[in-house]
mmCIF file of C-alpha atoms and ligand atoms in Angstrom:
data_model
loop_
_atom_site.group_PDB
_atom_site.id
_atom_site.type_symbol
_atom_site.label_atom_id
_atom_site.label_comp_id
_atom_site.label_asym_id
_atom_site.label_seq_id
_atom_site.Cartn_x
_atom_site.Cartn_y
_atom_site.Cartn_z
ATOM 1 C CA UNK Y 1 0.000 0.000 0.000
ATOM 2 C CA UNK Y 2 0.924 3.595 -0.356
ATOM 3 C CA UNK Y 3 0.610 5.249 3.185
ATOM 4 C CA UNK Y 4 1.765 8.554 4.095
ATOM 5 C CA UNK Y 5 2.064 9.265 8.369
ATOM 6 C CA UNK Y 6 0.612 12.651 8.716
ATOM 7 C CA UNK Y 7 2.828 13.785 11.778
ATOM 8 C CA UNK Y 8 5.762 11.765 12.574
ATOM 9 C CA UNK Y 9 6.871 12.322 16.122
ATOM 10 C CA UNK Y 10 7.002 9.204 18.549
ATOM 11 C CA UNK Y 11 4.640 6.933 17.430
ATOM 12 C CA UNK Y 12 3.994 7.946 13.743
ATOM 13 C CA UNK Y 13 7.743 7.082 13.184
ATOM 14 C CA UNK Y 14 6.830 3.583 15.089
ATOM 15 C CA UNK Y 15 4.008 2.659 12.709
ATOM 16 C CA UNK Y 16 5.986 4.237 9.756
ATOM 17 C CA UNK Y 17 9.123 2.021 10.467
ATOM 18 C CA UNK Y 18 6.526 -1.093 10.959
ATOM 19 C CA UNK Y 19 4.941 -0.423 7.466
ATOM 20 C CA UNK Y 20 7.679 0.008 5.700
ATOM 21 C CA UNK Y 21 9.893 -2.733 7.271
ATOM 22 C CA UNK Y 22 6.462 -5.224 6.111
ATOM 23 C CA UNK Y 23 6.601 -4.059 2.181
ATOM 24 C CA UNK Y 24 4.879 -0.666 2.103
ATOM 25 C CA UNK Y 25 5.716 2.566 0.190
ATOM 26 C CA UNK Y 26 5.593 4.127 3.183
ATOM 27 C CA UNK Y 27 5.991 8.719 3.466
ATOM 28 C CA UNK Y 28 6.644 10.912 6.597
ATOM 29 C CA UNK Y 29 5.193 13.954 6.840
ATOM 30 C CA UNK Y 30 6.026 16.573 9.740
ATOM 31 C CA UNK Y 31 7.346 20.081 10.605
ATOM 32 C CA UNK Y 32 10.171 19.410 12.932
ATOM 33 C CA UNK Y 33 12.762 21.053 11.453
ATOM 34 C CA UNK Y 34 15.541 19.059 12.958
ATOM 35 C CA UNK Y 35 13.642 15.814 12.685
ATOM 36 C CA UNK Y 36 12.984 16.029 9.073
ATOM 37 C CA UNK Y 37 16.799 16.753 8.567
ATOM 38 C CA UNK Y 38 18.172 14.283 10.899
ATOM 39 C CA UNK Y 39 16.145 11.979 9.285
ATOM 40 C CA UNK Y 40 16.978 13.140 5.497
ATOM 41 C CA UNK Y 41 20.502 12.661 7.087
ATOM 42 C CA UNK Y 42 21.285 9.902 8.757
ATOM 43 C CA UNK Y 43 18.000 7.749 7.959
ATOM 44 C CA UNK Y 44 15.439 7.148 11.031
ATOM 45 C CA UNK Y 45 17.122 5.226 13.988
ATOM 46 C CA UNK Y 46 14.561 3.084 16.369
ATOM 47 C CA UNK Y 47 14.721 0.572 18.570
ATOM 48 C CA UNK Y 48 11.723 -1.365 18.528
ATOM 49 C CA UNK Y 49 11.241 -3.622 21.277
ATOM 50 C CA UNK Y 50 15.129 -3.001 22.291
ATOM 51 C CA UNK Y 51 16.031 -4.002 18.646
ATOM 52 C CA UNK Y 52 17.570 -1.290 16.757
ATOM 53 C CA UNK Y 53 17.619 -0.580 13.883
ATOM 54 C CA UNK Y 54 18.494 2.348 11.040
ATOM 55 C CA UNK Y 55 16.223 3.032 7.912
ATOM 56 C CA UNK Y 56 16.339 5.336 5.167
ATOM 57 C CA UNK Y 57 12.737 6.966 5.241
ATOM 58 C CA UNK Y 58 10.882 9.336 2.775
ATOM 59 C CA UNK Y 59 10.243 12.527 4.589
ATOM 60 C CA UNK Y 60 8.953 15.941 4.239
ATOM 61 C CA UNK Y 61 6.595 18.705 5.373
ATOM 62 C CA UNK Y 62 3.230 18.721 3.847
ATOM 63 C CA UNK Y 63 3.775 21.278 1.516
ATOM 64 C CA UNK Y 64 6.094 19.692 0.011
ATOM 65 C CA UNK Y 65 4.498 16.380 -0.542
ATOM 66 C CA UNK Y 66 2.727 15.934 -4.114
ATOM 67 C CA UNK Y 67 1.948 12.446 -4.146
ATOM 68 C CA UNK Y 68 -1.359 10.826 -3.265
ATOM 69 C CA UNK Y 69 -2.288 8.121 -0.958
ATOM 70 C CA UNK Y 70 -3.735 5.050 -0.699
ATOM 71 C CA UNK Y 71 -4.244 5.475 3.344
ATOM 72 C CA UNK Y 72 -2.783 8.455 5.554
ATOM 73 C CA UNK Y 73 -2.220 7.448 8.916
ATOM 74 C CA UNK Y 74 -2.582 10.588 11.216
ATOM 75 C CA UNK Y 75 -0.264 11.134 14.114
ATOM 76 C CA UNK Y 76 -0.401 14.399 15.398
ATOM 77 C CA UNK Y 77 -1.296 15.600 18.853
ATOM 78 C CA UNK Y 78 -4.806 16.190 19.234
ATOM 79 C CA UNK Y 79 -4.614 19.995 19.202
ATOM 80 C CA UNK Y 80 -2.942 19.425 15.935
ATOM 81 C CA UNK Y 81 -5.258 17.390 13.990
ATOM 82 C CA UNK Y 82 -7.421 19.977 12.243
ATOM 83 C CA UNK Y 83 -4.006 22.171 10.678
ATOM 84 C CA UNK Y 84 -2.999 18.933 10.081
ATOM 85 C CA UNK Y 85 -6.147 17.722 7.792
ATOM 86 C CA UNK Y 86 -5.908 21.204 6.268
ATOM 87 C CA UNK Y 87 -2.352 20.283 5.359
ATOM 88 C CA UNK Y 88 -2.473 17.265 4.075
ATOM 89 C CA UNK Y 89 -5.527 18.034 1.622
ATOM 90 C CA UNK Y 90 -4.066 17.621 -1.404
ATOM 91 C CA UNK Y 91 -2.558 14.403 -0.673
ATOM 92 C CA UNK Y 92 -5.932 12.592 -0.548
ATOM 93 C CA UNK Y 93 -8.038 11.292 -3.464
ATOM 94 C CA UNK Y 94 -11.541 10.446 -3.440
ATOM 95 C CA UNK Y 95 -10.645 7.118 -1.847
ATOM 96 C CA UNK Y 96 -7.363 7.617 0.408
ATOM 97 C CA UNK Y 97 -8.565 6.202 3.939
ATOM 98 C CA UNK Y 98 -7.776 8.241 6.891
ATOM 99 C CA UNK Y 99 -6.845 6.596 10.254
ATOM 100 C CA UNK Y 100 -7.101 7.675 13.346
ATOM 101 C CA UNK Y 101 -5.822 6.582 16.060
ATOM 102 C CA UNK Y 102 -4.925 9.660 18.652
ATOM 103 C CA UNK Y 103 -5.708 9.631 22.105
ATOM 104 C CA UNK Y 104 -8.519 11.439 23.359
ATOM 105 C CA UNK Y 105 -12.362 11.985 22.118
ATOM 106 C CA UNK Y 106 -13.943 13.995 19.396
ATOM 107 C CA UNK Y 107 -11.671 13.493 16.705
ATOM 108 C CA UNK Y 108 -14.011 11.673 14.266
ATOM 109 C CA UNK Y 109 -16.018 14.700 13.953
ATOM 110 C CA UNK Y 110 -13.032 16.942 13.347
ATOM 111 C CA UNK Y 111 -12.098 14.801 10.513
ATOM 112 C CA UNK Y 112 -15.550 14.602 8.671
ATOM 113 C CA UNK Y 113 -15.037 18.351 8.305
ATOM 114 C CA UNK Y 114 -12.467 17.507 5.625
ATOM 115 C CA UNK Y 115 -13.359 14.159 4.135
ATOM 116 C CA UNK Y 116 -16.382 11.675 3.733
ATOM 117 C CA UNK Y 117 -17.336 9.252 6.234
ATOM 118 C CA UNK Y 118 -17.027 6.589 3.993
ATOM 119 C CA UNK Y 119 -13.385 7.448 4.230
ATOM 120 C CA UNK Y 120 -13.036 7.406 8.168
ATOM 121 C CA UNK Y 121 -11.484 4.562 10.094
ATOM 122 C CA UNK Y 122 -11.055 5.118 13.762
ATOM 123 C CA UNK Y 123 -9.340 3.323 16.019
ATOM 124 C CA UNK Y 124 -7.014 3.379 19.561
ATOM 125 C CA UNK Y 125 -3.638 1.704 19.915
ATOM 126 C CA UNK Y 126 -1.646 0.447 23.083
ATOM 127 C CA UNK Y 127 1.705 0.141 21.567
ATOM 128 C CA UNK Y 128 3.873 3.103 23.241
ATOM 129 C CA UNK Y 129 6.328 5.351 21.667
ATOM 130 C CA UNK Y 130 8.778 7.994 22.592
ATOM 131 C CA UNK Y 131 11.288 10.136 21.209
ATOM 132 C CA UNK Y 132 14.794 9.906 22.235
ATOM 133 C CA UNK Y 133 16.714 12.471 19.913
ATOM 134 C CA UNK Y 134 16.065 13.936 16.120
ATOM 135 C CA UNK Y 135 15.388 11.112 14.248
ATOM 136 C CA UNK Y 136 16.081 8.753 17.251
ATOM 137 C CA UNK Y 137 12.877 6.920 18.381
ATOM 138 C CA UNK Y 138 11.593 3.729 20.257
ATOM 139 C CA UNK Y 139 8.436 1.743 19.972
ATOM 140 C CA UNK Y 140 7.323 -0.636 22.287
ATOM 141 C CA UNK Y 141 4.430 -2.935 23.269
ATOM 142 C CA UNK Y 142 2.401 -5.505 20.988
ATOM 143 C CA UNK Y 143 -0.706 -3.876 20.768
ATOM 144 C CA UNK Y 144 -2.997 -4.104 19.420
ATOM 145 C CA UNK Y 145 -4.406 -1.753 17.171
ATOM 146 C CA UNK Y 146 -8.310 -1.923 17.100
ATOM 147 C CA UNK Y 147 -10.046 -0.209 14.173
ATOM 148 C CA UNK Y 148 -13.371 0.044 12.423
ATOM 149 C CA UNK Y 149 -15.131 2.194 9.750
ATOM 150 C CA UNK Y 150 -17.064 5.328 10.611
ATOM 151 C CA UNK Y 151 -19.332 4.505 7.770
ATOM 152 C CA UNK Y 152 -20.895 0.716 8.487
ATOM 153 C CA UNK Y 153 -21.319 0.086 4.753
ATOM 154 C CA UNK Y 154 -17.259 0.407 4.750
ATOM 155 C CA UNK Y 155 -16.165 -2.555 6.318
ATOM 156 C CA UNK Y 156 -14.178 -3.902 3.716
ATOM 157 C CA UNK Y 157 -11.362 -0.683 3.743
ATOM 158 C CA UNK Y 158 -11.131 -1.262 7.183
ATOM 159 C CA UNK Y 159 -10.514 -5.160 7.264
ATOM 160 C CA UNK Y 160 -7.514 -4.261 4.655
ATOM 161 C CA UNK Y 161 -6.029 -1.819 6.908
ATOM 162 C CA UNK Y 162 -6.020 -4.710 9.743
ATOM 163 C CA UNK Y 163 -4.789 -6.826 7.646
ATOM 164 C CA UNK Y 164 -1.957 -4.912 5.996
ATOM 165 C CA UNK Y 165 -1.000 -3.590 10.059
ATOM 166 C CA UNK Y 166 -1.147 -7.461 10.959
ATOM 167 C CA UNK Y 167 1.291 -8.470 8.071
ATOM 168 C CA UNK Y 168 3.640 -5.817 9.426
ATOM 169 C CA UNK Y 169 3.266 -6.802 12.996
ATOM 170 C CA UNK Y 170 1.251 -4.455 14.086
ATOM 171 C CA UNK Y 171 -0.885 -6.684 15.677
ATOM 172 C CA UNK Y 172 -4.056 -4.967 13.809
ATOM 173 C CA UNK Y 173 -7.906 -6.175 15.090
ATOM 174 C CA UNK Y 174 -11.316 -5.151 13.580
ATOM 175 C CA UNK Y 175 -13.199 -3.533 16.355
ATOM 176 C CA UNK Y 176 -16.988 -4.233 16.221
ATOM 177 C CA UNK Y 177 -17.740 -1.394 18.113
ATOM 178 C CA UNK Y 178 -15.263 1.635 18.008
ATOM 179 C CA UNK Y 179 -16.740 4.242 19.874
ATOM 180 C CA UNK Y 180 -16.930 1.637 22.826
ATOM 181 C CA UNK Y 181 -13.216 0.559 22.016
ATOM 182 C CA UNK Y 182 -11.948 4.542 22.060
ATOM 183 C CA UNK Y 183 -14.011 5.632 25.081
ATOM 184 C CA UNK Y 184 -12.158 2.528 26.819
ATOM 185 C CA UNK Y 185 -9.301 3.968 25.590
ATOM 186 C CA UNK Y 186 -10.018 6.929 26.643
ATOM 187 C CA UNK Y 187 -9.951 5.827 30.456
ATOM 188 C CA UNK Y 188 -7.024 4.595 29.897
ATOM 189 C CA UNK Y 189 -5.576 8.178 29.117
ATOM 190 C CA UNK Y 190 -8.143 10.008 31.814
ATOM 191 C CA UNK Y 191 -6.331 7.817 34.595
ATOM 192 C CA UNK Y 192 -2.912 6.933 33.817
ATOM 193 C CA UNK Y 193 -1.957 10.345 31.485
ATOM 194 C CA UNK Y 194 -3.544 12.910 33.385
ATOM 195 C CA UNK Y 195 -2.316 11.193 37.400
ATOM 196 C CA UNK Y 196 1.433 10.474 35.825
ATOM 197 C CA UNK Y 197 1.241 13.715 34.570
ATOM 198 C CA UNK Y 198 0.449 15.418 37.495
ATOM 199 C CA UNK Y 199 2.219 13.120 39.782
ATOM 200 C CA UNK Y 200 5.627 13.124 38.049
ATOM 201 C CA UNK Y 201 5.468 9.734 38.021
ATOM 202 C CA UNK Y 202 5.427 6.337 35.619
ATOM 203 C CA UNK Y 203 2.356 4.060 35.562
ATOM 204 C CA UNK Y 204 3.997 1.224 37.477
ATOM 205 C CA UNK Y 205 4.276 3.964 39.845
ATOM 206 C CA UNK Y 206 1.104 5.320 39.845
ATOM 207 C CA UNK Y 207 -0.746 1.543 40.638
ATOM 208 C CA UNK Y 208 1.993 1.484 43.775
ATOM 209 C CA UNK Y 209 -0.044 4.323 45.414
ATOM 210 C CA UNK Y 210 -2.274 3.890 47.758
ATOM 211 C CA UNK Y 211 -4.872 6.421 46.465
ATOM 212 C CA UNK Y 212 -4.085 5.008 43.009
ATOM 213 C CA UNK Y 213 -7.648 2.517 43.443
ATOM 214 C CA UNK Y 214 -9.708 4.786 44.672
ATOM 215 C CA UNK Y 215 -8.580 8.234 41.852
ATOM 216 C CA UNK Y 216 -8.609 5.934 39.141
ATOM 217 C CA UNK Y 217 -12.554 4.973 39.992
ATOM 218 C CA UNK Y 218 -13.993 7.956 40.786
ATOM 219 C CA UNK Y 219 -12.316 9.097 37.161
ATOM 220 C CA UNK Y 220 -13.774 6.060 35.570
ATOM 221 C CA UNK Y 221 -17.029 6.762 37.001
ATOM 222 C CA UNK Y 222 -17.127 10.176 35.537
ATOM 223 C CA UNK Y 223 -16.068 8.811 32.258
ATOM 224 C CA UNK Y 224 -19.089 6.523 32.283
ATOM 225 C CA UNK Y 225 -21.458 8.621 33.341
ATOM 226 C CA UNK Y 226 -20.600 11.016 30.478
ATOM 227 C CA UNK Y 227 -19.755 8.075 27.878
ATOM 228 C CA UNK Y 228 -24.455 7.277 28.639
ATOM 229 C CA UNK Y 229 -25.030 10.355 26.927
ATOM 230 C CA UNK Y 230 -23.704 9.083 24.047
ATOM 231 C CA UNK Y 231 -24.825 5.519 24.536
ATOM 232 C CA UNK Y 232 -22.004 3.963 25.173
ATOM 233 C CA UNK Y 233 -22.002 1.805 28.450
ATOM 234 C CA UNK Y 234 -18.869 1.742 30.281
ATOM 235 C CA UNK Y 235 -19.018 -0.596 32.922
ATOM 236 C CA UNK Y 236 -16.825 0.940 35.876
ATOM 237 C CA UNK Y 237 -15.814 -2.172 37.529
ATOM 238 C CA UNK Y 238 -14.752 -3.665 34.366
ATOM 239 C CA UNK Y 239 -13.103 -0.992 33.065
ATOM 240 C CA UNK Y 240 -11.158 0.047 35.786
ATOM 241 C CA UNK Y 241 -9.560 -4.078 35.507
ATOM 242 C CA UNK Y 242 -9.027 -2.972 32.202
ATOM 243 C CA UNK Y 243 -6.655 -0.184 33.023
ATOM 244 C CA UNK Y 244 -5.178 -1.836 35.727
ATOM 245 C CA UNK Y 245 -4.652 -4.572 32.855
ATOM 246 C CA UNK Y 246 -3.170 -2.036 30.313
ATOM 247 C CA UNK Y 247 -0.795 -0.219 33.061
ATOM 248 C CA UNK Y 248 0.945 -3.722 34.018
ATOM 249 C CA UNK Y 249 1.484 -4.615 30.534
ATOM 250 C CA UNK Y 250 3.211 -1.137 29.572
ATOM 251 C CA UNK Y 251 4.714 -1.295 33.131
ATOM 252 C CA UNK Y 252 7.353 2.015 33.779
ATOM 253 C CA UNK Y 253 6.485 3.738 30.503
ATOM 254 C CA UNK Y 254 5.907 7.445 31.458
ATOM 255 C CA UNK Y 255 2.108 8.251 29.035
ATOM 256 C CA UNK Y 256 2.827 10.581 26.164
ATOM 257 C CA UNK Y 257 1.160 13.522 28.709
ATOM 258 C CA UNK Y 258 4.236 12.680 30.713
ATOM 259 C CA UNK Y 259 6.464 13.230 27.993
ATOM 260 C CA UNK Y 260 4.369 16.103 26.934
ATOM 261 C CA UNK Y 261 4.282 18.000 30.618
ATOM 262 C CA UNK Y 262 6.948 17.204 32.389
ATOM 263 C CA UNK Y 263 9.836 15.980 29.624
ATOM 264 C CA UNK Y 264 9.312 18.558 26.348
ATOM 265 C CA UNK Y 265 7.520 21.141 28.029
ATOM 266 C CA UNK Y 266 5.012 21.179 25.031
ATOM 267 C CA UNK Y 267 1.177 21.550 25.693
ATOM 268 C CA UNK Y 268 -1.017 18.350 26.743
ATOM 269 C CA UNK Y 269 -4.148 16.610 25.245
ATOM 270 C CA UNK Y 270 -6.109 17.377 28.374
ATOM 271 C CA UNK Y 271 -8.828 19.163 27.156
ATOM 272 C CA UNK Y 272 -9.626 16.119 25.264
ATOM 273 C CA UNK Y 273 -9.697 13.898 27.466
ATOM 274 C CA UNK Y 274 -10.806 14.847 31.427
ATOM 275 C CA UNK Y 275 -11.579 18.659 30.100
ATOM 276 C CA UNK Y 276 -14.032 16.808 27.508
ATOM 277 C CA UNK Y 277 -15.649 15.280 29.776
ATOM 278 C CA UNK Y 278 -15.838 17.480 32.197
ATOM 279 C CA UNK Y 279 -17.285 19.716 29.753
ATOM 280 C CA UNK Y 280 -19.780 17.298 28.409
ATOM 281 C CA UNK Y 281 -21.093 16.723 31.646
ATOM 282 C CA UNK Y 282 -21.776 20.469 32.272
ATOM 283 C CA UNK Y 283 -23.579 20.641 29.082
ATOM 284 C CA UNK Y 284 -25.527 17.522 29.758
ATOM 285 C CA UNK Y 285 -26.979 19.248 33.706
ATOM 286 C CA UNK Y 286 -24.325 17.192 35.611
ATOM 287 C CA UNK Y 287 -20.617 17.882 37.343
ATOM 288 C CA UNK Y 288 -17.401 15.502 36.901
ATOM 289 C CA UNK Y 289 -15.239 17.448 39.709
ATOM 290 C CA UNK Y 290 -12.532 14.819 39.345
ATOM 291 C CA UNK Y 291 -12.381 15.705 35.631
ATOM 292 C CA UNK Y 292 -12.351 19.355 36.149
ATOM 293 C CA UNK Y 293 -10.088 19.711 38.856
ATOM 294 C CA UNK Y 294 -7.740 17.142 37.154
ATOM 295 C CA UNK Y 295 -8.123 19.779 34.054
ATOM 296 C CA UNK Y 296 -7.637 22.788 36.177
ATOM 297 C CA UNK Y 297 -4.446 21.232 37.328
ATOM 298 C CA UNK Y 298 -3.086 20.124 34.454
ATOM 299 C CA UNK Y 299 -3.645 23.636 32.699
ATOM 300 C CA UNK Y 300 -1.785 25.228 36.189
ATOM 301 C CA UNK Y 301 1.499 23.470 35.430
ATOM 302 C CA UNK Y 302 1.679 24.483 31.925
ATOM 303 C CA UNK Y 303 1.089 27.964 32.858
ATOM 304 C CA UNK Y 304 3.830 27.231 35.719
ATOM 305 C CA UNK Y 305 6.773 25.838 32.719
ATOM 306 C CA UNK Y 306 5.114 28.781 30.510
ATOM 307 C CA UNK Y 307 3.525 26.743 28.285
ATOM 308 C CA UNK Y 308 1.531 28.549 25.385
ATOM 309 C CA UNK Y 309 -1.530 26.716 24.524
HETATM 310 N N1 LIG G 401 3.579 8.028 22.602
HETATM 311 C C1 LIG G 401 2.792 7.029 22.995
HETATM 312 O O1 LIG G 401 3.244 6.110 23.689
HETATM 313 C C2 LIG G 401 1.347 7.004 22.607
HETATM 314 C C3 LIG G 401 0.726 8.093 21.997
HETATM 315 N N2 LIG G 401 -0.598 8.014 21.626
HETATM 316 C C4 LIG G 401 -1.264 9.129 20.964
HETATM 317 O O2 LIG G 401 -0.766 9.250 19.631
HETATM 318 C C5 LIG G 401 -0.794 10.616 19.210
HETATM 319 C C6 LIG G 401 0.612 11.030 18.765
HETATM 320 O O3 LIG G 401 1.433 10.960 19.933
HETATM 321 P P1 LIG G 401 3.020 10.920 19.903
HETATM 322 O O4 LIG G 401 3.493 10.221 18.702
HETATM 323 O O5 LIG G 401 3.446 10.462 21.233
HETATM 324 O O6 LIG G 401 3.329 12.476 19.760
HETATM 325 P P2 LIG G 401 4.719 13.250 19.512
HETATM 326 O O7 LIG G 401 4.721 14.465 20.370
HETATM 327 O O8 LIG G 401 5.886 12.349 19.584
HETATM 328 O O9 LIG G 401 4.550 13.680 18.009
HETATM 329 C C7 LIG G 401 3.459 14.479 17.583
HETATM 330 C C8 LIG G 401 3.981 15.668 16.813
HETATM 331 O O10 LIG G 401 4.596 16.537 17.767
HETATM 332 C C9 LIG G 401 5.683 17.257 17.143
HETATM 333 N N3 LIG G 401 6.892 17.112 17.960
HETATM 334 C C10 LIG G 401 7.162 16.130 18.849
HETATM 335 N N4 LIG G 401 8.286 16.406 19.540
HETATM 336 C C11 LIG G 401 8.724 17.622 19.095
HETATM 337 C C12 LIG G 401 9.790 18.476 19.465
HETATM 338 N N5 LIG G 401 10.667 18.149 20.436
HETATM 339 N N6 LIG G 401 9.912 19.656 18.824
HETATM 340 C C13 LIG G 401 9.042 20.004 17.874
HETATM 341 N N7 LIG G 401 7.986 19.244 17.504
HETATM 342 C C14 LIG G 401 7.830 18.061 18.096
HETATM 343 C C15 LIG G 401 5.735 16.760 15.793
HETATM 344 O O11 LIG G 401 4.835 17.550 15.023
HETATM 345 P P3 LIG G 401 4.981 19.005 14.590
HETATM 346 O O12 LIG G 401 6.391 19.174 14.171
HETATM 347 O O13 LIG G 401 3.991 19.151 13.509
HETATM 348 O O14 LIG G 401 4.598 19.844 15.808
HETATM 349 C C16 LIG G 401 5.053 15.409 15.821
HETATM 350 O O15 LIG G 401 4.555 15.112 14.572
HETATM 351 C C17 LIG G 401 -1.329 11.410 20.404
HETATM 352 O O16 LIG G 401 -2.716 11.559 20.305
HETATM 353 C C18 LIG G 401 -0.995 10.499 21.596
HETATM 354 O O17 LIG G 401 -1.831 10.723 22.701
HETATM 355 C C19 LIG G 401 -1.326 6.859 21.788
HETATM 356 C C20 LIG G 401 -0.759 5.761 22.385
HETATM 357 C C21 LIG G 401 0.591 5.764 22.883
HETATM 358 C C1 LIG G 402 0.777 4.362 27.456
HETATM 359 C C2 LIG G 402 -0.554 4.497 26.881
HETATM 360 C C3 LIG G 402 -0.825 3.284 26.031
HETATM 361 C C4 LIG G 402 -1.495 4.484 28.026
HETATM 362 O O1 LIG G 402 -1.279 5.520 28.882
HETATM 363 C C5 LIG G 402 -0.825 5.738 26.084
HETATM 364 O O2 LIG G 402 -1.821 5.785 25.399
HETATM 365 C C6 LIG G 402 0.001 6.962 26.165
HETATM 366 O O3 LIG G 402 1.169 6.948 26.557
HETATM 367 O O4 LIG G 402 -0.538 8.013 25.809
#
């Protein structure tokens, strides 16, 4: 296939590297200045599970990409995703599938602005990524990656995507019910991101706490009651195993809000996650003070490292 990874920081490089590695023609795009040139450079240097390894990659900004796609995979940050559709425009054709896969809720709607649903495939991952220089990245994890078509007369698209990530190793599933599978995922990020975040911590630290139980349910709780507007039932006591499940398999990885707050000094996806539904809940005649004072929090320390948002 002929993908192009629409923001190439931590994990975009990861799935790039994957894609291209299993046969794929496979294009980075991004803005880092000294990424794109390290990368011109020396080729892209990852370890992926401790392996490393050195690959020349295609690279460029946006602009400066003319081709066309058979699937774009986007990567950004959630605050960048709409420049980033806007960008990327003229790389699409009537047929180029878009995946999705950031953390955090909302995005589907942000991309139907630019393309048509039939077009759409959503999904979450669990693989973890960070970046260690200019060009220098790991990738870690086994997944999965769980995707499914915004359009349900689209199945087909999707079940090629899974099947191209699972030739590559990407460990690639067909979710049956994707806005169930990303407001799981989304738990995932409104516990362990936001508390590691704040906390200055990793995840395996985080469950060592002895408020970790009792935080991580009363955020899960929120997250459930908001996920019922939308009709999606998130069953607290299951899902809170579920991210207990997810933090020992990823064990001392600091979450990309880590990396975000406390490493780079570069904004965080908060208002996507806890802020969203914190917000949500307001809208809907109900309060999710975890969520909000979580939020508040959050948007304290990056005015405290003088972050611009
Ligand atoms: N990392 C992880 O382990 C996981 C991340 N996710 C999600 O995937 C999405 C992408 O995350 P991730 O790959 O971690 O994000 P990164 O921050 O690594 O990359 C996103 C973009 O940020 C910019 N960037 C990153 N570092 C720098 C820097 N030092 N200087 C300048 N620009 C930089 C680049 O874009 P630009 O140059 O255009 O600004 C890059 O394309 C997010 O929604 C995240 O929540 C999901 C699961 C795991
Ligand atoms: C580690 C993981 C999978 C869960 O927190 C993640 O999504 C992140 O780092 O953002």
């Amino acid at each position: 296939m002929k993908i192009a990874i629409a923001g190439s920081g931590a994990l975009g490089c990861g799935f790039g590297y994957m894609m291209k590695k299993g046969g794929n023609d496979v294009t980075l795009m991004d803005y880092w200045d000294a990424h794109i040139q390290a990368i011109r450079e020396n080729g892209l240097s990852i370890s992926v599970n401790g392996k490393e390894d050195n690959v020349s990659m295609k690279i460029g900004k946006p602009n400066e990409i003319q081709d066309t796609f058979d699937v774009v995979f986007v990567f950004t940050k959630s605050m960048g995703l709409r420049a980033m559709m806007e960008a990327i425009k003229h790389t699409l054709t009537d047929d180029t599938k878009v995946v999705c896969l950031l953390n955090g809720l909302g995005h589907a709607k942000t991309i139907a602005e630019y393309i048509p649903e039939k077009n759409i495939i959503m999904g979450t991952t669990v693989w973890t990524a960070g970046i260690d220089a200019p060009g220098q990245t790991h990738f870690m994890g086994e997944g999965p990656v769980e995707v499914q078509n915004a359009d349900p007369s689209e199945e087909e698209g999707a079940r090629q995507v899974v099947k191209m990530m699972a030739d590559c190793g990407l460990n690639g599933v067909y979710s049956e019910n994707v806005h169930f599978t990303t407001w799981r995922k989304a738990c995932v990020n409104g516990t362990m991101n936001a508390l590691c975040s704040l906390l200055d911590c990793n995840i395996e630290e985080l469950f060592h706490t002895s408020e970790s139980d009792h935080l991580v349910t009363e955020i899960i709780t929120e997250f459930s009651q908001v996920a019922a507007t939308e009709s999606v039932d998130i069953n607290v006591q299951e899902t809170v195993d579920y991210v207990k499940m997810t933090a020992e398999k990823v064990g001392a990885h600091y979450p990309s809000m880590h990396q975000d707050l406390q490493q780079n000094k570069r904004p965080t996806e908060i208002d996507f996650l806890n802020g969203a539904v914190a917000k949500e809940a307001e809208a809907n005649g109900f309060s999710a003070p975890y969520c909000k004072l979580i939020t508040q929090l959050i948007h304290a320390k990056e005015d405290i490292y003088g972050i611009k948002r």
